[in-house]
Amino acid sequence: GWGLDQLVRLAERGVFRRSVTAVVTSVLTSYLGWQAASIHPYYLDYFSEAVGGPRGVFERSLFEVGWWGEGLDRAIDWMNVNAPSGATWDCQGVVPHTFDGLRADLVHRVRKPEYLVHSYLTPGDLTRSGRTEVFRVEAGGAPIVIIWKRDPEPDKPPPPAASVPRRPTEHEAHL
């Protein structure tokens, strides 16, 4: 078998140098390829594991995530497939002219839109009063676009009937 003496002699002659270099290069290349694949296609939102990756950066608000409108293409696709004809929408974190490809029958309305598309999120943006999340795009575990749909207005009770004086019945009139 291979004894320690034999391994030391081979190392002294540089036999392992090429093998170690090849293994280290292979491992490093595989790791970097895996990192790129894990954030695809949102490479702008890559952050090193040293800062917690995109999720850690988002949760601690260390840097911007989704700053350049990444994921809006998928949000627009979702709206085009799921929003009913004539639905209203607005956006936060981006400007409306970045919504290229949105169906023409969807109406941009700032006041009480049915759908709110939010990009460039912070941890405080994860809930919306009176709205339900219907779609989310993430990069490395960090949300970069969320679409909320306005909750239906609660049924309001009918207004009280107006009090109209009534005519007394014949029996009541004789009392």
Short mmCIF file of C-alpha atoms in Angstrom, two decimals:
data_model
loop_
_atom_site.label_atom_id
_atom_site.label_comp_id
_atom_site.label_asym_id
_atom_site.label_seq_id
_atom_site.Cartn_x
_atom_site.Cartn_y
_atom_site.Cartn_z
CA GLY A 1 0.00 0.00 0.00
CA TRP A 2 0.82 3.61 -0.03
CA GLY A 3 2.72 4.63 3.01
CA LEU A 4 3.24 8.13 4.31
CA ASP A 5 6.87 8.01 3.12
CA GLN A 6 5.75 7.37 -0.47
CA LEU A 7 3.28 10.28 -0.35
CA VAL A 8 5.94 12.64 1.00
CA ARG A 9 8.37 11.62 -1.78
CA LEU A 10 5.73 12.25 -4.47
CA ALA A 11 4.88 15.64 -2.96
CA GLU A 12 8.58 16.62 -2.93
CA ARG A 13 8.79 15.88 -6.66
CA GLY A 14 5.71 18.10 -7.36
CA VAL A 15 3.46 15.27 -8.52
CA PHE A 16 0.50 16.58 -6.47
CA ARG A 17 0.93 20.23 -7.41
CA ARG A 18 -0.92 19.87 -10.74
CA SER A 19 -3.60 17.66 -9.22
CA VAL A 20 -4.25 20.03 -6.32
CA THR A 21 -4.40 23.00 -8.71
CA ALA A 22 -6.87 21.14 -10.96
CA VAL A 23 -9.07 20.14 -8.00
CA VAL A 24 -9.08 23.64 -6.49
CA THR A 25 -9.86 25.20 -9.90
CA SER A 26 -12.65 22.69 -10.47
CA VAL A 27 -14.21 23.26 -7.06
CA LEU A 28 -14.00 27.07 -7.36
CA THR A 29 -15.45 27.07 -10.90
CA SER A 30 -18.30 24.78 -9.83
CA TYR A 31 -19.08 26.99 -6.83
CA LEU A 32 -19.16 30.17 -8.95
CA GLY A 33 -21.32 28.44 -11.57
CA TRP A 34 -23.75 27.34 -8.87
CA GLN A 35 -23.86 30.90 -7.47
CA ALA A 36 -24.64 32.34 -10.93
CA ALA A 37 -27.33 29.71 -11.56
CA SER A 38 -28.96 30.38 -8.17
CA ILE A 39 -29.54 34.08 -8.95
CA HIS A 40 -30.38 33.67 -12.67
CA PRO A 41 -31.66 35.81 -14.39
CA TYR A 42 -31.32 38.58 -11.79
CA TYR A 43 -27.52 38.93 -11.69
CA LEU A 44 -27.74 42.55 -10.51
CA ASP A 45 -29.16 41.22 -7.25
CA TYR A 46 -26.22 38.94 -6.44
CA PHE A 47 -24.68 39.48 -3.03
CA SER A 48 -21.97 37.35 -1.44
CA GLU A 49 -22.74 34.89 1.30
CA ALA A 50 -20.41 37.02 3.43
CA VAL A 51 -23.28 39.55 3.72
CA GLY A 52 -26.02 36.91 3.81
CA GLY A 53 -26.74 36.73 0.08
CA PRO A 54 -29.68 38.64 -1.38
CA ARG A 55 -32.03 37.53 1.41
CA GLY A 56 -29.67 38.67 4.18
CA VAL A 57 -29.03 41.99 2.45
CA PHE A 58 -32.79 42.54 2.07
CA GLU A 59 -33.70 41.54 5.63
CA ARG A 60 -31.06 43.87 7.12
CA SER A 61 -31.57 46.64 4.51
CA LEU A 62 -27.84 46.69 3.79
CA PHE A 63 -28.14 47.48 0.05
CA GLU A 64 -30.84 47.94 -2.56
CA VAL A 65 -32.40 44.79 -4.00
CA GLY A 66 -34.50 45.06 -7.16
CA TRP A 67 -33.43 48.67 -7.71
CA TRP A 68 -33.37 48.49 -11.52
CA GLY A 69 -36.81 46.96 -11.97
CA GLU A 70 -35.66 43.36 -12.15
CA GLY A 71 -38.62 40.99 -12.24
CA LEU A 72 -41.03 43.51 -13.75
CA ASP A 73 -41.14 41.42 -16.93
CA ARG A 74 -42.62 38.53 -14.94
CA ALA A 75 -45.02 40.86 -13.09
CA ILE A 76 -46.26 42.26 -16.42
CA ASP A 77 -46.71 38.71 -17.76
CA TRP A 78 -48.73 37.83 -14.64
CA MET A 79 -50.93 40.94 -15.00
CA ASN A 80 -51.53 40.22 -18.70
CA VAL A 81 -52.69 36.68 -17.92
CA ASN A 82 -54.59 37.21 -14.66
CA ALA A 83 -56.02 40.75 -14.46
CA PRO A 84 -59.57 41.07 -15.79
CA SER A 85 -60.31 43.36 -18.70
CA GLY A 86 -60.38 47.01 -17.63
CA ALA A 87 -58.64 46.35 -14.29
CA THR A 88 -56.85 49.32 -12.74
CA TRP A 89 -53.25 49.28 -11.58
CA ASP A 90 -50.53 51.46 -10.12
CA CYS A 91 -46.89 50.94 -9.25
CA GLN A 92 -44.49 51.87 -6.47
CA GLY A 93 -40.72 51.79 -6.54
CA VAL A 94 -40.67 52.21 -10.32
CA VAL A 95 -42.22 54.61 -12.80
CA PRO A 96 -45.23 53.63 -14.95
CA HIS A 97 -43.39 53.98 -18.28
CA THR A 98 -41.28 50.95 -17.33
CA PHE A 99 -44.35 48.73 -17.78
CA ASP A 100 -43.71 47.94 -21.46
CA GLY A 101 -45.91 45.15 -22.74
CA LEU A 102 -48.83 45.63 -20.36
CA ARG A 103 -52.20 44.96 -22.02
CA ALA A 104 -53.78 48.12 -23.43
CA ASP A 105 -57.10 47.50 -21.64
CA LEU A 106 -55.47 47.70 -18.20
CA VAL A 107 -55.92 51.21 -16.83
CA HIS A 108 -53.23 53.10 -14.90
CA ARG A 109 -54.93 54.75 -11.94
CA VAL A 110 -53.17 56.20 -8.91
CA ARG A 111 -56.16 56.40 -6.55
CA LYS A 112 -57.37 53.02 -5.20
CA PRO A 113 -56.16 50.79 -8.05
CA GLU A 114 -57.26 47.15 -8.06
CA TYR A 115 -53.64 46.00 -8.46
CA LEU A 116 -50.54 47.54 -6.90
CA VAL A 117 -47.19 46.45 -8.38
CA HIS A 118 -44.28 47.22 -6.05
CA SER A 119 -40.61 46.93 -6.95
CA TYR A 120 -37.52 48.07 -5.01
CA LEU A 121 -38.88 46.71 -1.74
CA THR A 122 -37.78 47.11 1.87
CA PRO A 123 -38.71 44.78 4.75
CA GLY A 124 -41.44 47.24 5.76
CA ASP A 125 -43.10 46.84 2.34
CA LEU A 126 -44.10 43.19 2.75
CA THR A 127 -47.69 43.82 3.80
CA ARG A 128 -50.36 46.20 2.60
CA SER A 129 -53.45 47.02 4.59
CA GLY A 130 -56.58 46.22 2.60
CA ARG A 131 -54.64 44.20 0.02
CA THR A 132 -53.76 40.55 -0.57
CA GLU A 133 -50.49 39.44 -2.17
CA VAL A 134 -51.24 37.62 -5.43
CA PHE A 135 -47.80 37.35 -7.07
CA ARG A 136 -44.13 37.60 -6.03
CA VAL A 137 -40.78 37.50 -7.81
CA GLU A 138 -37.70 36.64 -5.73
CA ALA A 139 -33.97 36.68 -6.36
CA GLY A 140 -31.90 34.57 -4.01
CA GLY A 141 -34.70 34.49 -1.42
CA ALA A 142 -35.26 38.26 -1.47
CA PRO A 143 -38.50 39.67 -2.90
CA ILE A 144 -37.88 42.05 -5.80
CA VAL A 145 -41.48 42.53 -7.04
CA ILE A 146 -44.81 41.95 -5.32
CA ILE A 147 -48.28 42.42 -6.77
CA TRP A 148 -51.12 43.10 -4.34
CA LYS A 149 -54.80 42.98 -5.21
CA ARG A 150 -57.16 45.31 -3.39
CA ASP A 151 -59.46 43.42 -1.03
CA PRO A 152 -63.18 43.74 -1.79
CA GLU A 153 -64.95 46.47 0.11
CA PRO A 154 -66.85 45.00 3.06
CA ASP A 155 -70.59 44.88 2.52
CA LYS A 156 -72.12 47.99 3.97
CA PRO A 157 -75.46 47.66 5.71
CA PRO A 158 -78.28 49.35 3.81
CA PRO A 159 -79.15 52.83 4.99
CA PRO A 160 -81.99 52.92 7.49
CA ALA A 161 -85.38 53.26 5.88
CA ALA A 162 -86.74 56.75 6.03
CA SER A 163 -89.54 57.11 8.50
CA VAL A 164 -92.65 57.87 6.45
CA PRO A 165 -95.82 58.71 8.34
CA ARG A 166 -98.48 56.15 7.61
CA ARG A 167 -102.19 56.50 7.55
CA PRO A 168 -103.96 55.00 10.51
CA THR A 169 -106.06 51.98 9.84
CA GLU A 170 -109.88 52.34 10.11
CA HIS A 171 -109.82 50.62 13.48
CA GLU A 172 -107.05 52.95 14.79
CA ALA A 173 -108.92 55.99 13.51
CA HIS A 174 -111.97 55.16 15.68
CA LEU A 175 -109.99 54.78 18.88
#
